[in-house]
mmCIF file of C-alpha atoms and ligand atoms in Angstrom:
data_model
loop_
_atom_site.group_PDB
_atom_site.id
_atom_site.type_symbol
_atom_site.label_atom_id
_atom_site.label_comp_id
_atom_site.label_asym_id
_atom_site.label_seq_id
_atom_site.Cartn_x
_atom_site.Cartn_y
_atom_site.Cartn_z
ATOM 1 C CA MET A 1307 20.303 15.009 43.029
ATOM 2 C CA ILE A 1308 16.865 13.821 41.977
ATOM 3 C CA PRO A 1309 16.413 13.854 38.192
ATOM 4 C CA PHE A 1310 13.081 14.542 36.569
ATOM 5 C CA ASN A 1311 13.090 11.234 34.668
ATOM 6 C CA ILE A 1312 15.103 8.021 34.637
ATOM 7 C CA PRO A 1313 14.335 5.880 31.569
ATOM 8 C CA PRO A 1314 12.746 2.574 32.638
ATOM 9 C CA TYR A 1315 15.141 -0.379 32.781
ATOM 10 C CA ILE A 1316 14.164 -3.803 34.064
ATOM 11 C CA GLY A 1317 17.389 -5.791 33.718
ATOM 12 C CA THR A 1318 16.271 -8.464 31.250
ATOM 13 C CA GLU A 1319 16.667 -6.151 28.221
ATOM 14 C CA PRO A 1320 20.248 -7.284 27.352
ATOM 15 C CA SER A 1321 19.341 -10.988 27.263
ATOM 16 C CA TYR A 1322 16.435 -10.364 24.871
ATOM 17 C CA ILE A 1323 18.642 -8.156 22.709
ATOM 18 C CA GLN A 1324 21.237 -10.945 22.588
ATOM 19 C CA GLU A 1325 18.485 -13.313 21.556
ATOM 20 C CA ALA A 1326 17.456 -10.914 18.772
ATOM 21 C CA ILE A 1327 21.058 -10.821 17.557
ATOM 22 C CA ALA A 1328 21.302 -14.616 17.710
ATOM 23 C CA ASN A 1329 18.104 -14.807 15.655
ATOM 24 C CA ARG A 1330 20.017 -13.102 12.807
ATOM 25 C CA LYS A 1331 16.833 -11.103 12.284
ATOM 26 C CA ILE A 1332 17.164 -7.598 13.619
ATOM 27 C CA CYS A 1333 15.263 -5.808 10.861
ATOM 28 C CA GLY A 1334 11.626 -4.866 11.296
ATOM 29 C CA ASP A 1335 8.792 -7.318 12.001
ATOM 30 C CA GLY A 1336 11.089 -9.947 13.515
ATOM 31 C CA PRO A 1337 10.088 -12.341 16.319
ATOM 32 C CA PHE A 1338 10.179 -9.728 19.104
ATOM 33 C CA THR A 1339 8.100 -7.251 17.112
ATOM 34 C CA LYS A 1340 5.502 -9.975 16.587
ATOM 35 C CA ARG A 1341 5.479 -10.821 20.290
ATOM 36 C CA CYS A 1342 4.930 -7.146 21.126
ATOM 37 C CA HIS A 1343 2.057 -6.930 18.608
ATOM 38 C CA THR A 1344 0.304 -9.949 20.096
ATOM 39 C CA TRP A 1345 0.858 -8.702 23.640
ATOM 40 C CA LEU A 1346 -0.598 -5.269 22.867
ATOM 41 C CA GLU A 1347 -3.591 -6.807 21.076
ATOM 42 C CA GLU A 1348 -4.368 -9.327 23.814
ATOM 43 C CA ARG A 1349 -3.655 -7.158 26.810
ATOM 44 C CA PHE A 1350 -5.566 -4.115 25.556
ATOM 45 C CA GLY A 1351 -8.199 -5.811 23.421
ATOM 46 C CA ALA A 1352 -6.967 -4.050 20.293
ATOM 47 C CA GLN A 1353 -8.151 -5.405 16.947
ATOM 48 C CA LYS A 1354 -4.630 -4.847 15.561
ATOM 49 C CA ALA A 1355 -1.416 -3.238 16.777
ATOM 50 C CA LEU A 1356 1.730 -2.353 14.823
ATOM 51 C CA LEU A 1357 4.979 -1.123 16.335
ATOM 52 C CA THR A 1358 6.302 2.103 14.832
ATOM 53 C CA THR A 1359 9.549 4.027 15.055
ATOM 54 C CA SER A 1360 8.010 6.604 17.424
ATOM 55 C CA GLY A 1361 4.806 7.988 18.826
ATOM 56 C CA THR A 1362 5.230 10.757 16.291
ATOM 57 C CA THR A 1363 5.272 8.348 13.337
ATOM 58 C CA ALA A 1364 2.283 6.462 14.784
ATOM 59 C CA LEU A 1365 0.431 9.799 14.709
ATOM 60 C CA GLU A 1366 1.624 10.423 11.151
ATOM 61 C CA MET A 1367 0.321 7.022 10.086
ATOM 62 C CA ALA A 1368 -3.013 7.747 11.794
ATOM 63 C CA ALA A 1369 -3.331 11.092 10.007
ATOM 64 C CA ILE A 1370 -2.528 9.539 6.620
ATOM 65 C CA LEU A 1371 -4.841 6.548 7.184
ATOM 66 C CA SER A 1372 -7.637 8.985 8.058
ATOM 67 C CA GLY A 1373 -7.391 10.297 4.499
ATOM 68 C CA LEU A 1374 -6.700 13.873 5.593
ATOM 69 C CA LYS A 1375 -5.820 16.309 2.821
ATOM 70 C CA ALA A 1376 -5.255 20.016 2.160
ATOM 71 C CA GLY A 1377 -8.272 22.085 3.160
ATOM 72 C CA ASP A 1378 -9.435 19.632 5.833
ATOM 73 C CA GLU A 1379 -9.546 20.670 9.477
ATOM 74 C CA VAL A 1380 -8.677 18.610 12.539
ATOM 75 C CA LEU A 1381 -9.665 19.490 16.107
ATOM 76 C CA LEU A 1382 -7.020 19.015 18.784
ATOM 77 C CA PRO A 1383 -5.862 20.688 21.989
ATOM 78 C CA SER A 1384 -3.235 23.429 21.872
ATOM 79 C CA PHE A 1385 -1.863 22.064 25.150
ATOM 80 C CA THR A 1386 0.013 19.095 23.681
ATOM 81 C CA PHE A 1387 3.336 18.028 22.203
ATOM 82 C CA SER A 1388 4.208 19.304 18.720
ATOM 83 C CA SER A 1389 3.857 15.790 17.235
ATOM 84 C CA THR A 1390 0.064 15.799 17.556
ATOM 85 C CA ALA A 1391 -0.107 18.838 15.288
ATOM 86 C CA THR A 1392 2.774 18.010 12.922
ATOM 87 C CA ALA A 1393 1.000 14.804 11.900
ATOM 88 C CA VAL A 1394 -1.924 16.938 10.741
ATOM 89 C CA VAL A 1395 0.326 19.431 8.962
ATOM 90 C CA LEU A 1396 2.087 16.589 7.103
ATOM 91 C CA THR A 1397 -1.164 15.767 5.298
ATOM 92 C CA GLY A 1398 -1.774 19.409 4.353
ATOM 93 C CA ALA A 1399 -4.747 19.677 6.715
ATOM 94 C CA THR A 1400 -5.137 22.510 9.238
ATOM 95 C CA PRO A 1401 -4.832 21.989 12.996
ATOM 96 C CA VAL A 1402 -7.703 23.784 14.737
ATOM 97 C CA PHE A 1403 -6.982 24.186 18.434
ATOM 98 C CA VAL A 1404 -9.708 23.810 21.026
ATOM 99 C CA ASP A 1405 -9.451 24.859 24.676
ATOM 100 C CA VAL A 1406 -8.752 22.335 27.442
ATOM 101 C CA ARG A 1407 -10.722 21.489 30.570
ATOM 102 C CA PRO A 1408 -8.881 22.950 33.565
ATOM 103 C CA ASP A 1409 -9.445 19.833 35.692
ATOM 104 C CA THR A 1410 -7.763 17.209 33.451
ATOM 105 C CA MET A 1411 -6.013 19.459 30.881
ATOM 106 C CA ASN A 1412 -7.685 17.312 28.208
ATOM 107 C CA ILE A 1413 -9.542 18.774 25.227
ATOM 108 C CA ASP A 1414 -12.869 20.255 26.411
ATOM 109 C CA GLU A 1415 -15.503 18.018 24.847
ATOM 110 C CA GLN A 1416 -18.118 20.712 25.526
ATOM 111 C CA LYS A 1417 -16.298 23.123 23.204
ATOM 112 C CA LEU A 1418 -15.879 20.731 20.262
ATOM 113 C CA GLU A 1419 -19.179 21.256 18.474
ATOM 114 C CA ALA A 1420 -18.751 25.028 18.263
ATOM 115 C CA ALA A 1421 -15.394 24.437 16.511
ATOM 116 C CA ILE A 1422 -16.797 22.127 13.826
ATOM 117 C CA THR A 1423 -17.067 23.546 10.289
ATOM 118 C CA PRO A 1424 -17.999 21.855 6.977
ATOM 119 C CA ARG A 1425 -14.252 21.166 6.569
ATOM 120 C CA THR A 1426 -13.753 19.321 9.882
ATOM 121 C CA ARG A 1427 -12.678 15.687 9.341
ATOM 122 C CA ALA A 1428 -11.199 14.431 12.588
ATOM 123 C CA ILE A 1429 -10.751 14.914 16.319
ATOM 124 C CA MET A 1430 -7.454 14.140 18.036
ATOM 125 C CA ALA A 1431 -7.989 13.290 21.686
ATOM 126 C CA VAL A 1432 -4.778 13.628 23.701
ATOM 127 C CA HIS A 1433 -4.962 11.725 26.986
ATOM 128 C CA TYR A 1434 -2.856 14.075 29.051
ATOM 129 C CA ALA A 1435 -0.887 12.450 31.889
ATOM 130 C CA GLY A 1436 -2.497 9.102 31.067
ATOM 131 C CA VAL A 1437 -5.921 10.340 32.185
ATOM 132 C CA GLY A 1438 -8.592 9.588 29.607
ATOM 133 C CA CYS A 1439 -10.532 12.254 27.696
ATOM 134 C CA GLU A 1440 -14.354 12.199 27.953
ATOM 135 C CA MET A 1441 -14.485 9.625 25.149
ATOM 136 C CA ASP A 1442 -18.209 8.801 25.098
ATOM 137 C CA THR A 1443 -19.050 12.442 24.389
ATOM 138 C CA ILE A 1444 -16.247 12.732 21.834
ATOM 139 C CA LEU A 1445 -17.329 9.542 20.013
ATOM 140 C CA ASP A 1446 -20.938 10.730 19.981
ATOM 141 C CA ILE A 1447 -19.984 14.089 18.439
ATOM 142 C CA ALA A 1448 -17.715 12.342 15.929
ATOM 143 C CA GLN A 1449 -20.449 9.962 14.887
ATOM 144 C CA ARG A 1450 -23.022 12.718 14.412
ATOM 145 C CA HIS A 1451 -20.615 14.753 12.270
ATOM 146 C CA GLY A 1452 -18.915 11.885 10.441
ATOM 147 C CA LEU A 1453 -15.480 12.527 11.961
ATOM 148 C CA THR A 1454 -12.571 10.144 12.542
ATOM 149 C CA VAL A 1455 -11.311 9.917 16.133
ATOM 150 C CA ILE A 1456 -7.551 9.594 16.647
ATOM 151 C CA GLU A 1457 -6.335 9.028 20.195
ATOM 152 C CA ASP A 1458 -2.929 10.412 21.071
ATOM 153 C CA ALA A 1459 -2.368 7.913 23.864
ATOM 154 C CA ALA A 1460 1.403 8.501 23.901
ATOM 155 C CA GLN A 1461 1.150 8.944 27.682
ATOM 156 C CA GLY A 1462 -1.716 6.491 28.121
ATOM 157 C CA VAL A 1463 -0.265 2.976 27.878
ATOM 158 C CA MET A 1464 -1.886 0.784 30.593
ATOM 159 C CA ALA A 1465 -4.551 3.399 31.401
ATOM 160 C CA SER A 1466 -8.267 3.042 30.690
ATOM 161 C CA TYR A 1467 -11.594 4.830 30.306
ATOM 162 C CA LYS A 1468 -14.749 2.933 31.372
ATOM 163 C CA GLY A 1469 -12.726 -0.265 31.355
ATOM 164 C CA LYS A 1470 -11.414 0.193 27.804
ATOM 165 C CA ALA A 1471 -7.693 0.644 27.223
ATOM 166 C CA LEU A 1472 -6.766 4.138 26.049
ATOM 167 C CA GLY A 1473 -5.770 3.888 22.403
ATOM 168 C CA THR A 1474 -8.445 1.271 21.593
ATOM 169 C CA ILE A 1475 -11.522 3.500 21.901
ATOM 170 C CA GLY A 1476 -11.270 5.771 18.861
ATOM 171 C CA ASP A 1477 -10.732 4.683 15.250
ATOM 172 C CA LEU A 1478 -6.956 4.862 15.591
ATOM 173 C CA GLY A 1479 -4.771 5.005 18.694
ATOM 174 C CA CYS A 1480 -1.138 6.021 19.071
ATOM 175 C CA TYR A 1481 1.318 4.969 21.794
ATOM 176 C CA SER A 1482 4.834 6.222 22.478
ATOM 177 C CA PHE A 1483 7.688 4.099 23.800
ATOM 178 C CA HIS A 1484 10.125 6.980 24.022
ATOM 179 C CA GLU A 1485 12.434 6.848 27.031
ATOM 180 C CA THR A 1486 10.429 9.573 28.777
ATOM 181 C CA LYS A 1487 7.310 7.388 28.724
ATOM 182 C CA ASN A 1488 6.223 4.572 31.052
ATOM 183 C CA TYR A 1489 7.551 1.778 28.777
ATOM 184 C CA SER A 1490 10.486 2.347 26.510
ATOM 185 C CA MET A 1491 12.390 1.029 23.515
ATOM 186 C CA GLY A 1492 14.551 4.151 23.237
ATOM 187 C CA GLU A 1493 12.591 5.559 20.337
ATOM 188 C CA GLY A 1494 9.403 3.797 19.315
ATOM 189 C CA GLY A 1495 5.655 3.676 19.383
ATOM 190 C CA ALA A 1496 2.621 1.732 18.232
ATOM 191 C CA LEU A 1497 -0.465 2.265 16.127
ATOM 192 C CA LEU A 1498 -3.703 0.583 17.228
ATOM 193 C CA MET A 1499 -6.611 0.069 14.840
ATOM 194 C CA ARG A 1500 -10.210 -0.504 15.866
ATOM 195 C CA ASP A 1501 -11.534 -1.408 12.417
ATOM 196 C CA GLU A 1502 -10.133 -4.110 10.109
ATOM 197 C CA LYS A 1503 -10.489 -1.723 7.176
ATOM 198 C CA TYR A 1504 -7.235 -0.049 8.294
ATOM 199 C CA ASN A 1505 -5.162 -3.233 8.535
ATOM 200 C CA GLU A 1506 -3.956 -3.590 4.982
ATOM 201 C CA PRO A 1507 -3.542 0.144 4.242
ATOM 202 C CA ALA A 1508 -1.534 0.434 7.481
ATOM 203 C CA GLU A 1509 0.758 -2.463 6.552
ATOM 204 C CA ILE A 1510 1.361 -0.965 3.118
ATOM 205 C CA LEU A 1511 1.982 2.522 4.504
ATOM 206 C CA ARG A 1512 4.434 1.139 7.065
ATOM 207 C CA GLU A 1513 6.361 -0.973 4.522
ATOM 208 C CA LYS A 1514 7.361 1.683 1.961
ATOM 209 C CA GLY A 1515 4.110 1.449 0.037
ATOM 210 C CA THR A 1516 4.563 -2.254 -0.771
ATOM 211 C CA ASN A 1517 2.368 -5.278 -0.142
ATOM 212 C CA ARG A 1518 5.296 -7.069 1.492
ATOM 213 C CA ALA A 1519 3.202 -8.101 4.512
ATOM 214 C CA ARG A 1520 0.798 -9.997 2.243
ATOM 215 C CA PHE A 1521 3.773 -11.574 0.483
ATOM 216 C CA PHE A 1522 5.206 -12.849 3.794
ATOM 217 C CA ARG A 1523 1.836 -14.341 4.636
ATOM 218 C CA GLY A 1524 1.852 -16.132 1.262
ATOM 219 C CA GLN A 1525 -1.200 -14.193 0.047
ATOM 220 C CA VAL A 1526 0.579 -12.919 -3.101
ATOM 221 C CA ASP A 1527 3.468 -14.576 -4.960
ATOM 222 C CA LYS A 1528 5.541 -11.407 -5.350
ATOM 223 C CA TYR A 1529 5.488 -8.050 -3.688
ATOM 224 C CA THR A 1530 5.285 -4.712 -5.396
ATOM 225 C CA TRP A 1531 4.739 -0.995 -4.904
ATOM 226 C CA VAL A 1532 1.002 -0.507 -4.450
ATOM 227 C CA ASP A 1533 0.514 2.893 -2.744
ATOM 228 C CA TYR A 1534 2.208 5.788 -0.966
ATOM 229 C CA GLY A 1535 4.316 4.617 1.949
ATOM 230 C CA SER A 1536 7.273 5.212 4.176
ATOM 231 C CA SER A 1537 9.382 3.166 6.587
ATOM 232 C CA TYR A 1538 7.623 3.139 9.933
ATOM 233 C CA LEU A 1539 8.795 -0.176 11.365
ATOM 234 C CA PRO A 1540 11.414 -0.344 14.124
ATOM 235 C CA SER A 1541 14.344 -2.746 14.319
ATOM 236 C CA ASP A 1542 13.714 -5.983 16.211
ATOM 237 C CA LEU A 1543 16.544 -4.908 18.554
ATOM 238 C CA ASN A 1544 14.344 -2.113 19.834
ATOM 239 C CA ALA A 1545 11.366 -4.442 20.018
ATOM 240 C CA ALA A 1546 13.442 -6.876 22.133
ATOM 241 C CA TYR A 1547 14.152 -4.030 24.579
ATOM 242 C CA LEU A 1548 10.466 -3.187 24.759
ATOM 243 C CA TRP A 1549 9.504 -6.842 25.139
ATOM 244 C CA ALA A 1550 11.474 -7.034 28.396
ATOM 245 C CA GLN A 1551 9.381 -4.164 29.750
ATOM 246 C CA LEU A 1552 6.022 -5.411 28.499
ATOM 247 C CA CYS A 1553 6.709 -8.685 30.353
ATOM 248 C CA GLU A 1554 6.986 -6.570 33.516
ATOM 249 C CA ALA A 1555 4.253 -4.073 32.668
ATOM 250 C CA ASP A 1556 2.232 -4.609 35.848
ATOM 251 C CA HIS A 1557 5.317 -4.318 38.020
ATOM 252 C CA ILE A 1558 6.364 -1.069 36.302
ATOM 253 C CA ASN A 1559 2.833 0.295 36.584
ATOM 254 C CA GLU A 1560 2.624 -0.534 40.298
ATOM 255 C CA SER A 1561 5.992 1.074 40.988
ATOM 256 C CA ARG A 1562 4.902 4.307 39.309
ATOM 257 C CA LEU A 1563 1.523 4.272 41.031
ATOM 258 C CA ALA A 1564 3.223 3.891 44.422
ATOM 259 C CA ALA A 1565 5.227 7.087 43.814
ATOM 260 C CA TRP A 1566 2.150 8.877 42.462
ATOM 261 C CA ASN A 1567 0.097 7.908 45.512
ATOM 262 C CA THR A 1568 2.849 8.991 47.896
ATOM 263 C CA TYR A 1569 2.852 12.415 46.240
ATOM 264 C CA ASP A 1570 -0.907 12.566 46.242
ATOM 265 C CA ARG A 1571 -1.277 11.783 49.939
ATOM 266 C CA ALA A 1572 1.108 14.658 50.703
ATOM 267 C CA PHE A 1573 -0.164 17.278 48.268
ATOM 268 C CA ARG A 1574 -3.934 16.734 48.042
ATOM 269 C CA PRO A 1575 -4.580 18.229 51.506
ATOM 270 C CA LEU A 1576 -2.984 21.492 50.316
ATOM 271 C CA ALA A 1577 -5.384 21.569 47.382
ATOM 272 C CA GLU A 1578 -8.342 20.990 49.643
ATOM 273 C CA ASP A 1579 -7.236 23.445 52.293
ATOM 274 C CA THR A 1580 -9.801 26.070 51.460
ATOM 275 C CA LEU A 1581 -8.486 29.176 53.120
ATOM 276 C CA ASN A 1582 -10.273 32.071 51.361
ATOM 277 C CA GLY A 1583 -12.147 29.469 49.318
ATOM 278 C CA LYS A 1584 -8.965 28.359 47.514
ATOM 279 C CA GLY A 1585 -6.260 25.796 48.150
ATOM 280 C CA ARG A 1586 -2.582 26.755 47.902
ATOM 281 C CA ILE A 1587 -2.190 24.478 44.879
ATOM 282 C CA GLU A 1588 -4.194 22.250 42.561
ATOM 283 C CA VAL A 1589 -3.408 18.584 42.013
ATOM 284 C CA PRO A 1590 -4.356 16.160 39.198
ATOM 285 C CA HIS A 1591 -8.016 15.225 38.820
ATOM 286 C CA VAL A 1592 -8.818 11.675 37.738
ATOM 287 C CA PRO A 1593 -12.489 11.317 36.696
ATOM 288 C CA ALA A 1594 -14.332 8.298 38.132
ATOM 289 C CA GLU A 1595 -14.490 6.681 34.647
ATOM 290 C CA CYS A 1596 -10.710 6.719 34.326
ATOM 291 C CA VAL A 1597 -7.937 4.488 35.614
ATOM 292 C CA HIS A 1598 -4.623 6.296 35.156
ATOM 293 C CA ASN A 1599 -1.100 4.906 34.791
ATOM 294 C CA ALA A 1600 0.901 7.351 36.926
ATOM 295 C CA HIS A 1601 2.551 8.783 33.859
ATOM 296 C CA MET A 1602 2.880 12.123 35.584
ATOM 297 C CA TYR A 1603 2.322 13.979 38.838
ATOM 298 C CA TYR A 1604 1.900 17.701 38.499
ATOM 299 C CA LEU A 1605 1.025 20.644 40.693
ATOM 300 C CA LYS A 1606 -0.651 23.845 39.633
ATOM 301 C CA LEU A 1607 0.750 26.878 41.370
ATOM 302 C CA ARG A 1608 -0.782 30.367 41.532
ATOM 303 C CA ASP A 1609 0.666 31.744 38.328
ATOM 304 C CA LEU A 1610 3.771 31.866 36.139
ATOM 305 C CA ALA A 1611 5.821 33.800 38.727
ATOM 306 C CA ASP A 1612 4.935 31.304 41.467
ATOM 307 C CA ARG A 1613 5.901 28.408 39.207
ATOM 308 C CA THR A 1614 9.208 29.998 38.164
ATOM 309 C CA ALA A 1615 10.110 30.557 41.829
ATOM 310 C CA PHE A 1616 9.095 26.973 42.702
ATOM 311 C CA ILE A 1617 11.285 25.430 39.978
ATOM 312 C CA ALA A 1618 14.265 27.560 41.070
ATOM 313 C CA PHE A 1619 13.701 26.658 44.741
ATOM 314 C CA MET A 1620 13.617 22.940 43.925
ATOM 315 C CA LYS A 1621 16.662 23.194 41.665
ATOM 316 C CA GLU A 1622 18.693 24.749 44.487
ATOM 317 C CA ARG A 1623 17.871 21.641 46.493
ATOM 318 C CA GLY A 1624 19.000 19.312 43.699
ATOM 319 C CA ILE A 1625 15.508 18.409 42.486
ATOM 320 C CA SER A 1626 14.654 18.752 38.838
ATOM 321 C CA CYS A 1627 11.080 19.835 38.132
ATOM 322 C CA VAL A 1628 9.952 20.777 34.633
ATOM 323 C CA PHE A 1629 7.068 22.462 32.879
ATOM 324 C CA HIS A 1630 5.425 22.040 29.464
ATOM 325 C CA TYR A 1631 3.870 22.759 26.995
ATOM 326 C CA VAL A 1632 4.138 26.198 25.452
ATOM 327 C CA PRO A 1633 0.632 26.219 23.936
ATOM 328 C CA LEU A 1634 0.953 25.293 20.271
ATOM 329 C CA HIS A 1635 -1.285 28.099 19.018
ATOM 330 C CA SER A 1636 1.151 30.707 20.341
ATOM 331 C CA SER A 1637 4.263 28.926 19.000
ATOM 332 C CA PRO A 1638 5.813 30.073 15.682
ATOM 333 C CA ALA A 1639 4.673 26.952 13.800
ATOM 334 C CA GLY A 1640 1.271 26.931 15.440
ATOM 335 C CA ARG A 1641 0.645 30.502 14.268
ATOM 336 C CA LYS A 1642 1.787 29.587 10.777
ATOM 337 C CA PHE A 1643 -0.136 26.330 10.335
ATOM 338 C CA GLY A 1644 -3.123 26.458 12.659
ATOM 339 C CA ARG A 1645 -5.699 28.562 14.398
ATOM 340 C CA PHE A 1646 -7.497 28.601 17.743
ATOM 341 C CA ALA A 1647 -11.262 28.042 17.655
ATOM 342 C CA GLY A 1648 -13.181 30.082 20.218
ATOM 343 C CA GLU A 1649 -11.636 31.654 23.278
ATOM 344 C CA ASP A 1650 -8.458 30.541 25.048
ATOM 345 C CA VAL A 1651 -9.884 30.588 28.557
ATOM 346 C CA TYR A 1652 -7.753 27.888 30.182
ATOM 347 C CA THR A 1653 -5.002 26.710 27.796
ATOM 348 C CA THR A 1654 -2.491 29.515 28.390
ATOM 349 C CA ARG A 1655 -3.499 30.340 31.946
ATOM 350 C CA GLU A 1656 -3.328 26.752 33.185
ATOM 351 C CA SER A 1657 -0.193 25.791 31.249
ATOM 352 C CA ASP A 1658 1.620 28.741 32.865
ATOM 353 C CA ARG A 1659 0.847 27.349 36.340
ATOM 354 C CA LEU A 1660 1.641 23.692 35.802
ATOM 355 C CA VAL A 1661 4.836 22.011 37.015
ATOM 356 C CA ARG A 1662 5.742 18.326 36.796
ATOM 357 C CA LEU A 1663 7.470 16.562 39.675
ATOM 358 C CA PRO A 1664 10.122 13.838 39.251
ATOM 359 C CA MET A 1665 8.463 10.538 38.351
ATOM 360 C CA TYR A 1666 10.026 7.310 37.147
ATOM 361 C CA TYR A 1667 9.964 3.556 37.516
ATOM 362 C CA GLY A 1668 11.784 2.472 40.672
ATOM 363 C CA MET A 1669 11.571 5.867 42.384
ATOM 364 C CA SER A 1670 12.330 5.205 46.046
ATOM 365 C CA GLU A 1671 10.195 6.238 48.989
ATOM 366 C CA GLU A 1672 13.150 8.360 50.194
ATOM 367 C CA ASP A 1673 13.336 10.240 46.897
ATOM 368 C CA CYS A 1674 9.585 10.872 46.955
ATOM 369 C CA THR A 1675 9.888 12.135 50.513
ATOM 370 C CA ALA A 1676 12.795 14.428 49.594
ATOM 371 C CA VAL A 1677 10.696 15.950 46.781
ATOM 372 C CA ILE A 1678 7.712 16.346 49.099
ATOM 373 C CA ASP A 1679 9.780 17.920 51.891
ATOM 374 C CA ALA A 1680 11.382 20.448 49.536
ATOM 375 C CA ALA A 1681 8.059 21.309 47.905
ATOM 376 C CA MET A 1682 6.387 21.725 51.294
ATOM 377 C CA ALA A 1683 9.169 24.056 52.439
ATOM 378 C CA TYR A 1684 8.307 26.236 49.455
ATOM 379 C CA LEU A 1685 4.544 25.944 49.608
ATOM 380 C CA LYS A 1686 4.262 26.629 53.336
ATOM 381 C CA LYS A 1687 6.549 29.676 53.223
HETATM 382 C C1 PLP B 1151 5.721 11.796 23.780
HETATM 383 C C2 PLP B 1151 4.520 12.300 23.065
HETATM 384 C C3 PLP B 1151 4.403 12.229 21.670
HETATM 385 C C4 PLP B 1151 5.538 11.810 20.773
HETATM 386 O O1 PLP B 1151 6.038 10.542 20.999
HETATM 387 P P1 PLP B 1151 7.519 10.192 20.484
HETATM 388 O O2 PLP B 1151 7.609 8.719 20.695
HETATM 389 O O3 PLP B 1151 8.479 10.969 21.318
HETATM 390 O O4 PLP B 1151 7.604 10.547 19.043
HETATM 391 C C5 PLP B 1151 3.219 12.650 21.085
HETATM 392 N N1 PLP B 1151 2.199 13.123 21.832
HETATM 393 C C6 PLP B 1151 2.278 13.214 23.172
HETATM 394 C C7 PLP B 1151 1.105 13.733 23.934
HETATM 395 C C8 PLP B 1151 3.447 12.823 23.837
HETATM 396 O O5 PLP B 1151 3.522 12.938 25.166
#
């Protein structure tokens, strides 16, 4: 049996968790949380990073910090996880879905301007599969129209665009450390801020609306309720788990890239095999500006029927392959809360064809080969 995902585990997690327990400080913002903050800031060149309880809550914080309110509109892809859109809905603003580019499955930057109305306030750029969106174009459009840019870099930790870490390019960036992502703390995430103006509002929002962070720094002599807030800080136990993995981030990244490259060497020739002007499949496209993090390897088959048959064929051979996402604009909540701007040329068509292959830290060469052999048996039928 080859599972679709195995949550990353390095081996040093228990000793750091024991240390957190010995510290008698397992609530939020303990020593391990602080280490993770510094690591994220130094490694990715982020002005400020704060751990959160999930990628979803990082997105919620970003939406709130952007000052979104009822009547505002936010541009985002329909081909994404529900969390990208629910963060918008939480503020009362309307998610406006824009088509994706078929090559990267990222929001089509060429279709953004046509979707902008006097109510548009922000763009959410989802870096699908850890491959960066066309950020220079997106930032340029945002600047000309006075829009905030939020990066949903849940899948983009350790990936970059033009040398800049994903999550640090827009105004606010969101990471996920869920166990299905490249680095995990079970449930968790991080919010990255480019501008210092967000630092204090973010601390207040994350600490139940209080100025407790200032109090701990000795900047005020008592803390009090100063604004709206919630509890968005994870336990230091979870941060200790993550810390073990951040210490080994390059090793984890290299392991995933090795599996990704093994897949790519096998499958890319089938995409380039231009019988009748078309390959049997399509494989991921990584633009020259982007360095990806092997979050995902996917294939695009001919259509929905081809994909359904492929998944069943693989399952019979003990290999778990999965698809996602049901486009948000055609989901019950998407129809209720949002709308699609312009024409859905690629979102539905391409999402119907896409299948993800097993991919995890520590995936052996033999497992990769077993997946490749089974897939080839199907594709060459
Ligand atoms: C995983 C994911 C999220 C949500 O992250 P959680 O940590 O599971 O809350 C949001 N957006 C995208 C694109 C994701 O892949």
